[in-house]
Short mmCIF file of C-alpha atoms in Angstrom, two decimals:
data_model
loop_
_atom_site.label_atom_id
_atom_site.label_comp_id
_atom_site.label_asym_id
_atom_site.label_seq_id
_atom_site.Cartn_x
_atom_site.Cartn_y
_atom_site.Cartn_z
CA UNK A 64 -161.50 162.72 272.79
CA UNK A 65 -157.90 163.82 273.30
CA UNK A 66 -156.45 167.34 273.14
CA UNK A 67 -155.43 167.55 269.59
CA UNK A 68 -154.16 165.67 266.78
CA UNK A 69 -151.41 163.33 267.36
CA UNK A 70 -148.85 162.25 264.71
CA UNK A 71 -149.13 158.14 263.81
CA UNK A 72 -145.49 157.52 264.39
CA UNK A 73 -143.06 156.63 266.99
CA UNK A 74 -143.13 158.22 270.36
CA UNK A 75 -139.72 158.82 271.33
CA UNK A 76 -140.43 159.69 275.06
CA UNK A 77 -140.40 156.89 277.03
CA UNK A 78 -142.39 158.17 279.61
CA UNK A 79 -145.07 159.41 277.15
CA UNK A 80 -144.97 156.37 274.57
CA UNK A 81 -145.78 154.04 278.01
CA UNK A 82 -148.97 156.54 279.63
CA UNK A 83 -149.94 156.08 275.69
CA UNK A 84 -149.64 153.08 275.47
CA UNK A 85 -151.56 152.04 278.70
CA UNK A 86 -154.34 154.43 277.36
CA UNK A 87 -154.63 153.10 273.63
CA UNK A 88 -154.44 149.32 274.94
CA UNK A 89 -157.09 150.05 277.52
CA UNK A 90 -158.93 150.97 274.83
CA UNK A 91 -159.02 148.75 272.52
CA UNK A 92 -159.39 145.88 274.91
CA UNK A 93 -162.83 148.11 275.50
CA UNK A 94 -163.59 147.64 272.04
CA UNK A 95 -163.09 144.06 271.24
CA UNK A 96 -165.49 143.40 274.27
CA UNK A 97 -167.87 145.62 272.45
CA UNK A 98 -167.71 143.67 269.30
CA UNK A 99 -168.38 140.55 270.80
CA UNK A 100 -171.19 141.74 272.88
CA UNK A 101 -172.63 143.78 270.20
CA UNK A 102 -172.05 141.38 267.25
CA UNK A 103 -171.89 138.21 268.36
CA UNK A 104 -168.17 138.24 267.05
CA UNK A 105 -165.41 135.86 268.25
CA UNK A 106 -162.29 137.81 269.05
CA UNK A 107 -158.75 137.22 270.03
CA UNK A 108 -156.55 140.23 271.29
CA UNK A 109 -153.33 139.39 272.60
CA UNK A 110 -150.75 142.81 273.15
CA UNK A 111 -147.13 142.67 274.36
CA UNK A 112 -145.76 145.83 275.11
CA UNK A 113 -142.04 147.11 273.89
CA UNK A 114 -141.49 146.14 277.38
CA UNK A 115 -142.82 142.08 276.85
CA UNK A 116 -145.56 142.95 279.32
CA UNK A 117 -148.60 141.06 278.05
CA UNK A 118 -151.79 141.96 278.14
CA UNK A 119 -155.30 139.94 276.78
CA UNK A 120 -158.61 139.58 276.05
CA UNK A 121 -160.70 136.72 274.76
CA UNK A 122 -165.09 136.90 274.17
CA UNK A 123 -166.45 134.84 276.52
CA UNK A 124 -167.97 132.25 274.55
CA UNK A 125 -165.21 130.75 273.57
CA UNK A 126 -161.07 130.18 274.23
CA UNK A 127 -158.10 131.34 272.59
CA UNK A 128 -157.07 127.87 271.70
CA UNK A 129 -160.41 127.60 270.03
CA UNK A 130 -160.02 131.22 267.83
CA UNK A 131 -156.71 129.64 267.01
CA UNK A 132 -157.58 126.66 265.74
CA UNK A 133 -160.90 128.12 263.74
CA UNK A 134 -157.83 130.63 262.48
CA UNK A 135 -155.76 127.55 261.66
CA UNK A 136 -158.73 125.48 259.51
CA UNK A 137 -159.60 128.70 257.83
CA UNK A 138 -156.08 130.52 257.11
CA UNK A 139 -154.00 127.36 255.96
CA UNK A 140 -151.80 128.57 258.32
CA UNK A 141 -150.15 126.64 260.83
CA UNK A 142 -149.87 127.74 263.97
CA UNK A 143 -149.02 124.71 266.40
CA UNK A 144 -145.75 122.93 266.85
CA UNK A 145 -143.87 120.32 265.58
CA UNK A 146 -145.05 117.24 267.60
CA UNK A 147 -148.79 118.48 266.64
CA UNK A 148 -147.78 118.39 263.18
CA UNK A 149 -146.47 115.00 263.11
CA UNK A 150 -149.62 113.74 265.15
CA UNK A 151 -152.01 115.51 262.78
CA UNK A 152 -149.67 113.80 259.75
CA UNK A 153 -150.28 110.72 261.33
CA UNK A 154 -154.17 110.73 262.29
CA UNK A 155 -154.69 111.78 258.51
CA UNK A 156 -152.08 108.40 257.29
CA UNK A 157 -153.69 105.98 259.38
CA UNK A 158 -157.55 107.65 258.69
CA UNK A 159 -156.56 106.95 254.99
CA UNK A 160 -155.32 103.44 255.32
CA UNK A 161 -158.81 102.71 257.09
CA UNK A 162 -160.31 103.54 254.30
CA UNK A 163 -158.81 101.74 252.12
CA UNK A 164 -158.77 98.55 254.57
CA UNK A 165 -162.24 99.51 254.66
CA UNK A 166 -163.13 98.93 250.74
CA UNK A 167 -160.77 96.15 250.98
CA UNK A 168 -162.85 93.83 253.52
CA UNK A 169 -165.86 95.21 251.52
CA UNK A 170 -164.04 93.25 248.43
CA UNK A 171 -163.80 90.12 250.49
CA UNK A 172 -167.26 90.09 251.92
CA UNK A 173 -168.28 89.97 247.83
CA UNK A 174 -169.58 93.53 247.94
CA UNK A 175 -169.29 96.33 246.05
CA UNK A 176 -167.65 94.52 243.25
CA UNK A 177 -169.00 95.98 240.16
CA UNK A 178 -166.14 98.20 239.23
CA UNK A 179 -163.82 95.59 239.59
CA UNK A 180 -162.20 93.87 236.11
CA UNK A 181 -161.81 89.82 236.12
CA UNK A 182 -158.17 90.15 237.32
CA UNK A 183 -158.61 91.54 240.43
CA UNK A 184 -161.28 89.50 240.73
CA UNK A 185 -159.37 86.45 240.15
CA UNK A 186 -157.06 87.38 242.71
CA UNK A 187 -160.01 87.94 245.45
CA UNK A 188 -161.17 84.70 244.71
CA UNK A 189 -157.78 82.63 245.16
CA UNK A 190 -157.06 84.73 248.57
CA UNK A 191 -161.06 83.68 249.79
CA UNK A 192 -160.33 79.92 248.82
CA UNK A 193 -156.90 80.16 250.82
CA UNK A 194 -158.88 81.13 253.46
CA UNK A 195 -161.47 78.11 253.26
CA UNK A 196 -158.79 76.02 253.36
CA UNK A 197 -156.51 77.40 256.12
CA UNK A 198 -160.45 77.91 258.08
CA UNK A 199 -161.07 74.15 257.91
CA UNK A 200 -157.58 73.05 258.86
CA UNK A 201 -158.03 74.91 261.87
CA UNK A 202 -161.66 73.15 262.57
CA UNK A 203 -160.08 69.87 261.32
CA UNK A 204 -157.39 70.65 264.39
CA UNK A 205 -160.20 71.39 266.57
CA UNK A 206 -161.73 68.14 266.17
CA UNK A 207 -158.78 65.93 266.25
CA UNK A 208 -158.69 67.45 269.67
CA UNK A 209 -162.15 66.47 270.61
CA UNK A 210 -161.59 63.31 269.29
CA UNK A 211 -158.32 62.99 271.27
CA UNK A 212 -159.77 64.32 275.14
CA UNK A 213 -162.43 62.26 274.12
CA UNK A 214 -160.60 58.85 273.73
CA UNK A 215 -158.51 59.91 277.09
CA UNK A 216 -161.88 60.67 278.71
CA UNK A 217 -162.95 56.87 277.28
CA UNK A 218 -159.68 55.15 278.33
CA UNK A 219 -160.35 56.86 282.13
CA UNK A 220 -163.85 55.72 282.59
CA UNK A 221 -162.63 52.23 281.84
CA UNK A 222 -160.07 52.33 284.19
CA UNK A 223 -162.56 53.66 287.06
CA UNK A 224 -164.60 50.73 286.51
CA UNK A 225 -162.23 48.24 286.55
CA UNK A 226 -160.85 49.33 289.65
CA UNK A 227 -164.57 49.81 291.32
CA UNK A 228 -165.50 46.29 289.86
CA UNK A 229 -161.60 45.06 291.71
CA UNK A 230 -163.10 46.71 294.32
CA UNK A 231 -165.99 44.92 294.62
CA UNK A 232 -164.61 41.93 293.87
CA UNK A 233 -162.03 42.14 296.92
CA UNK A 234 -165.57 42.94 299.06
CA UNK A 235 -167.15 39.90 298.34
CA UNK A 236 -163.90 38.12 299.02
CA UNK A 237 -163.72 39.03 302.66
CA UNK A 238 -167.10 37.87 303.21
CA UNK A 239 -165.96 34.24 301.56
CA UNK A 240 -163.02 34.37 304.39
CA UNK A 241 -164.99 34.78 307.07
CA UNK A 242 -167.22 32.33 306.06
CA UNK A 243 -164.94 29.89 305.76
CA UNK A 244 -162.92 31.19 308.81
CA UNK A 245 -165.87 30.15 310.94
CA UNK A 246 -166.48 26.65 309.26
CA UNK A 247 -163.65 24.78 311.08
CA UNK A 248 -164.71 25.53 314.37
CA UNK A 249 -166.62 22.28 316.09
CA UNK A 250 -167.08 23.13 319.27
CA UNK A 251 -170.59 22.75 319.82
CA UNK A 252 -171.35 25.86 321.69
CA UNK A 253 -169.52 27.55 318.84
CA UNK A 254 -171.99 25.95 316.26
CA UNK A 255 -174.88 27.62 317.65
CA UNK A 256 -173.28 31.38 317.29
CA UNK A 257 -172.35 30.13 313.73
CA UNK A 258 -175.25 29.09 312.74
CA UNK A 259 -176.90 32.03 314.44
CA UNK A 260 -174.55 34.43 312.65
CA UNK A 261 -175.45 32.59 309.07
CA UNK A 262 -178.80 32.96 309.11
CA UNK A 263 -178.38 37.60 308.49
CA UNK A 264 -175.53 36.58 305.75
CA UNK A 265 -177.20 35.09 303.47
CA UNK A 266 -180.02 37.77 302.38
CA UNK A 267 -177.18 40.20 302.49
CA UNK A 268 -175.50 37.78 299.42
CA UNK A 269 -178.81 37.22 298.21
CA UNK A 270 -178.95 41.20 297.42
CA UNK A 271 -175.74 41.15 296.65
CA UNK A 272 -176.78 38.83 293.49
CA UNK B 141 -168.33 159.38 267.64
CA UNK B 142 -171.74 158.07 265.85
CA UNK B 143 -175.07 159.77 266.63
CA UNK B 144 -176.19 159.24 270.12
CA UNK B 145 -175.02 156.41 272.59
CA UNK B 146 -175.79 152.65 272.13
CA UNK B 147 -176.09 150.04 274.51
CA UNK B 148 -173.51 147.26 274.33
CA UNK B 149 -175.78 144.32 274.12
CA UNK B 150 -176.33 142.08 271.22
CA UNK B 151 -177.91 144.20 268.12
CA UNK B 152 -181.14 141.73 267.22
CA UNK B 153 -181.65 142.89 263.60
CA UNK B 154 -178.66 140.75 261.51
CA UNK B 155 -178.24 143.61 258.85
CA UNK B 156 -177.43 146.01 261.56
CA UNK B 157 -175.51 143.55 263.25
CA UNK B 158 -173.52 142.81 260.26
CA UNK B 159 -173.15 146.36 259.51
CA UNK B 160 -172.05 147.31 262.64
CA UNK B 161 -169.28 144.48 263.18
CA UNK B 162 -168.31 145.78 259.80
CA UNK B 163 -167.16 149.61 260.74
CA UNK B 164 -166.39 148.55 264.28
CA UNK B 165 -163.81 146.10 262.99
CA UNK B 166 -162.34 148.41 260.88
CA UNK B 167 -161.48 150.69 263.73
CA UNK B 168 -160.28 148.15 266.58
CA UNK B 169 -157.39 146.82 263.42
CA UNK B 170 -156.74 150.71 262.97
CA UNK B 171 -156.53 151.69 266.52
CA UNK B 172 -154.38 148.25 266.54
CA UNK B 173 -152.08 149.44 263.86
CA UNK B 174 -151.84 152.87 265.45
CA UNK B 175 -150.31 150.90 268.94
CA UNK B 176 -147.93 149.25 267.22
CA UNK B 177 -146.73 152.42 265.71
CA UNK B 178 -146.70 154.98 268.45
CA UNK B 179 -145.64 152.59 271.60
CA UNK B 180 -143.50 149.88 269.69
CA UNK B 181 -146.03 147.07 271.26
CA UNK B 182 -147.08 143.65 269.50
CA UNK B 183 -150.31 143.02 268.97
CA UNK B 184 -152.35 140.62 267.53
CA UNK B 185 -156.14 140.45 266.34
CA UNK B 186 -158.38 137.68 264.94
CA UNK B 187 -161.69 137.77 264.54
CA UNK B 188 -164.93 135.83 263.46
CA UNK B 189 -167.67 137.21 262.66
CA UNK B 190 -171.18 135.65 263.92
CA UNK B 191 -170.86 134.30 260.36
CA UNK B 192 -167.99 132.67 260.60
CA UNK B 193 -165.75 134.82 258.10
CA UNK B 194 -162.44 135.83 259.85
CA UNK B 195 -160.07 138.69 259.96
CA UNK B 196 -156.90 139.23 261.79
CA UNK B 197 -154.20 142.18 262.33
CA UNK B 198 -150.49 141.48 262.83
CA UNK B 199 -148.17 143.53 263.94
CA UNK B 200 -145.55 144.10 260.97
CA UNK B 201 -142.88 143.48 262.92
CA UNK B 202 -143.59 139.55 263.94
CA UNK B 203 -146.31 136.96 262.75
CA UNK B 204 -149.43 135.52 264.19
CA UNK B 205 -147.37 132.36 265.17
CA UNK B 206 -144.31 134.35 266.63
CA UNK B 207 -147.19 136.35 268.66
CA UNK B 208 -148.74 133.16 269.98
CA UNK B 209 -145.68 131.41 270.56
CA UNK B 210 -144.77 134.09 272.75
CA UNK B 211 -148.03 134.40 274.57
CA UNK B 212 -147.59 130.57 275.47
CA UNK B 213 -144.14 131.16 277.19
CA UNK B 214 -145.53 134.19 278.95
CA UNK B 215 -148.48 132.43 280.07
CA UNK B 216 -146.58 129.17 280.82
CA UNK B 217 -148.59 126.74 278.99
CA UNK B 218 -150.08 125.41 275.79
CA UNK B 219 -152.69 126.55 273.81
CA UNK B 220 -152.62 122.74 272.18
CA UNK B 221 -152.82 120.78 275.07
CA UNK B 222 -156.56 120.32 274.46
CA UNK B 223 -156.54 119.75 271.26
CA UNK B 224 -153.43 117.58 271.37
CA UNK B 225 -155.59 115.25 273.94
CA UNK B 226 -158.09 115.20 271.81
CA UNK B 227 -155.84 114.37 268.41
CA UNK B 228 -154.57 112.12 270.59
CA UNK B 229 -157.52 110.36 270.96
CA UNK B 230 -158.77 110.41 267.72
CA UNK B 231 -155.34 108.78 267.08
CA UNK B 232 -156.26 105.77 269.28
CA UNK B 233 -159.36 105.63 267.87
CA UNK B 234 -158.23 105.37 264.61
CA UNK B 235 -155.61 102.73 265.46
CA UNK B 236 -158.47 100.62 267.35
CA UNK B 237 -160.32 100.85 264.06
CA UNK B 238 -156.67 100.09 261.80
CA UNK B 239 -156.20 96.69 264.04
CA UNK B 240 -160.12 95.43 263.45
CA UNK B 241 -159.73 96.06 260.06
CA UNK B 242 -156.41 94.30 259.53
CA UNK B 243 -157.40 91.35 261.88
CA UNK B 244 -160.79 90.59 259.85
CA UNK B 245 -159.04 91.25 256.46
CA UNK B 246 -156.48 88.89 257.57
CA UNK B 247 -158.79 85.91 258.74
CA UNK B 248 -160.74 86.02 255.98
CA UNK B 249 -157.82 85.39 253.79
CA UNK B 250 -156.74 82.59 256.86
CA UNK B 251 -154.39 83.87 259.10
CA UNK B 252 -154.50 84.69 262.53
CA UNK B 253 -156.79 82.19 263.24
CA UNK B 254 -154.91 80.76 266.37
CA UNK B 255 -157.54 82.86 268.25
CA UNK B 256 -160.52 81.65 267.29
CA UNK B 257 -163.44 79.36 269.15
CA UNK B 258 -164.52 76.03 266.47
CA UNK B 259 -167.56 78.05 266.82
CA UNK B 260 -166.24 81.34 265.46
CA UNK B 261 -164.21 79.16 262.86
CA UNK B 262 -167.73 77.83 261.58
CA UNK B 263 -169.21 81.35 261.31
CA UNK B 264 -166.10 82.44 259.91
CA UNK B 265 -166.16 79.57 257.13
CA UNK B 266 -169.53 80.11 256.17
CA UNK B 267 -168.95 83.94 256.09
CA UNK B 268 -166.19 83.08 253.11
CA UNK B 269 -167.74 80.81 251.77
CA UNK B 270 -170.70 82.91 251.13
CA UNK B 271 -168.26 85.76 249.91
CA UNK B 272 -166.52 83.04 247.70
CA UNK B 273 -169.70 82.22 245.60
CA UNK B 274 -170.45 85.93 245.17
CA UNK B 275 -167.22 86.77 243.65
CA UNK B 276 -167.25 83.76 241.43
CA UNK B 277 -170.81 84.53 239.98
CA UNK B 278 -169.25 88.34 239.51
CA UNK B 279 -166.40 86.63 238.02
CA UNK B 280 -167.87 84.76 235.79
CA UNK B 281 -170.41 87.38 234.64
CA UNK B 282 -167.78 89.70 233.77
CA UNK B 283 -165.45 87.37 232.00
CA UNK B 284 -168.95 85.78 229.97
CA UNK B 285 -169.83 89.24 229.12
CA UNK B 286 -166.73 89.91 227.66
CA UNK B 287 -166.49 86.99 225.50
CA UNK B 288 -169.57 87.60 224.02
CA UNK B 289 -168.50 91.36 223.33
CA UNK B 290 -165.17 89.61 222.00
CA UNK B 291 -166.87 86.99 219.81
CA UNK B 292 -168.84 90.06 218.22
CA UNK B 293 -166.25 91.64 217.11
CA UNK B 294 -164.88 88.63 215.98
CA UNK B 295 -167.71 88.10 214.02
CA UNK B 296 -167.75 91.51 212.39
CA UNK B 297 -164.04 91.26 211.50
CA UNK B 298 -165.04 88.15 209.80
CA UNK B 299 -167.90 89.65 207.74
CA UNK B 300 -165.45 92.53 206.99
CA UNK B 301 -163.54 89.68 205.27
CA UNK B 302 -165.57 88.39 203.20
CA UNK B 303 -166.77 91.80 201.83
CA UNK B 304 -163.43 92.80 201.23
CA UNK B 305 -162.96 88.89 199.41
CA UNK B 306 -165.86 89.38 197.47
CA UNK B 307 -165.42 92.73 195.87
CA UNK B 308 -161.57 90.95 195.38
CA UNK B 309 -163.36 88.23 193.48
CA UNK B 310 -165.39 90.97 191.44
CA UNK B 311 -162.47 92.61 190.03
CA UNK B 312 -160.61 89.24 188.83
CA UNK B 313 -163.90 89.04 186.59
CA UNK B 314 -162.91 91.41 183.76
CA UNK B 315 -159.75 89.20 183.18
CA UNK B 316 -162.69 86.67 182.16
CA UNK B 317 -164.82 88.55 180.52
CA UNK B 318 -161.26 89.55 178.15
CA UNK B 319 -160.46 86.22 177.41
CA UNK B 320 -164.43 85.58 176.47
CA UNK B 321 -164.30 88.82 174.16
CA UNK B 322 -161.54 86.74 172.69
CA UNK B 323 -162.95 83.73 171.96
CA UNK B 324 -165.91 85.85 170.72
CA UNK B 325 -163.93 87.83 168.35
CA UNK B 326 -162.24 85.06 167.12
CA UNK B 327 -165.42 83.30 166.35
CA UNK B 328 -166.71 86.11 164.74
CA UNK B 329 -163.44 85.74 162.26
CA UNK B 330 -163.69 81.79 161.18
CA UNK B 331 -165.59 78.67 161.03
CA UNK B 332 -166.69 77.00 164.55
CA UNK B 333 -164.82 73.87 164.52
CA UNK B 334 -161.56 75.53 163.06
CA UNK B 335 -161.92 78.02 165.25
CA UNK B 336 -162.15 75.95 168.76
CA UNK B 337 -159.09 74.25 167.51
CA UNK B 338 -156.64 77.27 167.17
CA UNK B 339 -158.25 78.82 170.14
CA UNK B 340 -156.63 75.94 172.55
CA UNK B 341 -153.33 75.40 170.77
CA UNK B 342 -152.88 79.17 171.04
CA UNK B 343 -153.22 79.38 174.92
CA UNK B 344 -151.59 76.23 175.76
CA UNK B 345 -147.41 77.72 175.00
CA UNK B 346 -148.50 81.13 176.42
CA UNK B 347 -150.61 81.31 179.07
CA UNK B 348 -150.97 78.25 181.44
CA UNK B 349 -153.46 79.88 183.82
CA UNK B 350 -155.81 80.67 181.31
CA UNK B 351 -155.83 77.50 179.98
CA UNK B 352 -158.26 76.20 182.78
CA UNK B 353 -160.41 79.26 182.15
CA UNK B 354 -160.57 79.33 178.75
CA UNK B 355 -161.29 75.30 178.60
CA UNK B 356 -164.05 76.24 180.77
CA UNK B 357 -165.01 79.47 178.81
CA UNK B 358 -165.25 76.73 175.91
CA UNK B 359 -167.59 74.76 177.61
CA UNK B 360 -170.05 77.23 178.63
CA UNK B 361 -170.36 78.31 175.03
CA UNK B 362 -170.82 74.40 173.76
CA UNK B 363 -173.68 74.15 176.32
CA UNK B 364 -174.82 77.72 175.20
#
């Protein structure tokens, strides 16, 4: 180890303070290695050199942004910038209005209500009623509308039927006509197609009834 | 240096371990504050320990922060981007959470109900109604308790009352008792029946209050 005792203060030699400090960093990134291998310990070493060269060393088990943040929890310090600030400001607002949403809803599902004095109370009660009532308007809506498509549904099928029934009506009709159309006719030789042509009407009329 | 070489592997016994993190430690944050003095360099150390415990060396002439802000620059990036995701995250979470809360909160008082199936709205009615008749029997356990606790003390006040009226009545007694010495003295002095006489003419002009009394006085000692 070295060649003599050096005095702990500034080296004013460029040349030297740089070969010293190229030496001294080497070796103490050494020994933060050896302190995580040998200890399980979690180290961060970050050096910048008068220069601003940077230099590094992190244990392998974990990250820098990791030591950092452990460093953050544990210190009280605060290391990260402003937009992380505002985000961690507002995970902890909103995690706090959860929970008292939270005991809230527990209030209006009638739990945990044996701290609670007959005013508040009270005032759960008249917002649970107001919400019967505005619950079965709503379902009162709902089945006015039933009732409603249902009436149009009615008022269709009657019309359908009427206009099948017209239908059927206009079918039996034609067969009437040309019944009668044929009746006129005297000619003899006509007769015998007529009467001919009669004779498979009538069981189609007869199913028709 | 030490006694004899070790190998740099994990020490298995925790004392040792402990022990040895201890004295190594102290040397890396001297030979730490020895750089910064000789070569003008920044440096910054933190450590944990497999325990958890932490220690850190700064440089005197910046902070931890100024030393990590710069490393970010020089490295070109953030150490927070991870855990910004991840808060970020968390945030949405949270907010997913913060909208289910506020939307059942606010049907069960009746709004936002637009949304909701005549199924759901039956669920939903019987879910408050159920609520309703809980915090009504609450309601009117608490407020019965309290009335009886009320009428109690009521009732206590009351007896305090007439204790405090009786021992009131006990002292008007002697006032009695001076107007039967009186009578009694005066007895003593003459005949009965000349006596009786000049007894109520003499309270009549003077003493209008007593004269009740003392007529009844009178008739308790006839009867006697």
């Amino acid at each position: 180890m070295g060649r003599g005792k050096i005095e702990i203060k500034r080296i004013e030699n460029s040349t030297n303070r740089q070969v010293t400090f190229s030496k001294r960093r080497s070796g103490i990134l050494k020994k933060a290695r050896e302190i995580s291998v040998l200890c399980d310990a979690e180290v961060g070493v970050v050096i910048f050199s008068s220069a601003g060269k940077l230099y590094d060393y992190c244990s392998p088990k974990t990250s820098l942004s990791r030591i950092l943040e452990k460093y953050q929890t544990n210190s009280g310090k605060i290391l990260w910038d402003e937009k992380h600030k505002s985000l961690s400001a507002e995970i902890d607002r909103i995690k706090k209005e959860n929970d008292n949403m939270q005991i809230e809803l527990r209030h209006l599902k009638g739990e945990d209500l044996n701290s609670l004095q007959p005013k508040e109370l009270i005032m759960i009660e008249e917002a649970l009623d107001n919400g019967i009532v505005n619950v079965n308007d709503k379902l009162m809506d709902h089945w006015e509308r039933h009732v409603r498509t249902d009436k149009m549904l009615e008022d269709e099928n009657k019309l359908l039927a009427f206009k099948l029934h017209q239908q059927d009506i206009a079918l039996s009709g034609s067969m009437r006509d040309l019944e009668l159309g044929y009746h006129p006719d005297r000619d003899f030789a006509a007769q015998m197609p007529i009467t001919f042509r009669v004779q498979p009407s009538h069981p189609n009329l007869q199913e028709n009834n | 240096m030490g006694r004899g070489k070790i190998e740099i592997k994990r020490i298995e016994n925790a004392t040792n371990r402990q022990v040895t993190y201890s004295k190594r430690r102290t040397g890396i944050m001297k030979k730490a504050r020895e750089l910064t003095v000789l070569c003008d360099a920044q440096v910054a150390i933190i450590m944990f320990s497999s325990t958890g415990k932490y220690h850190e060396f700064c440089s005197p002439s910046t902070d931890i922060k100024g030393i990590f802000d710069r490393y970010q620059q020089a490295i070109g990036t953030s150490l927070w981007i991870e855990q910004y995701e991840n808060m970020q995250r968390t945030l949405s979470h949270l907010k997913d959470i913060n909208r289910n809360l506020r939307t059942e909160i606010r049907q069960r008082m009746g709004e936002d109900l637009d949304g909701l199936e005549f199924d759901e709205l039956r669920g939903l009615e019987q879910n408050v109604d159920a609520a309703l008749k809980e915090v009504r029997h609450r309601k009117y356990h608490v407020i019965t308790t309290q009335t009886e606790t009320y009428k109690k003390k009521v009732k206590h006040s009351y007896e305090a009352y007439e204790t405090l009226q009786q021992e009131l009545g006990l002292r008007e007694e002697p006032a009695f008792g001076f107007v039967d010495n009186t009578g009694g003295g005066w007895d003593g002095g003459a005949g009965a029946g000349a006596a009786a006489d000049m007894f109520a003419f003499r309270v009549v002009p003077s003493q209008p209050n007593l004269h009740g009394m003392a007529y009844g006085g009178n008739h308790d000692l006839r009867l006697g």
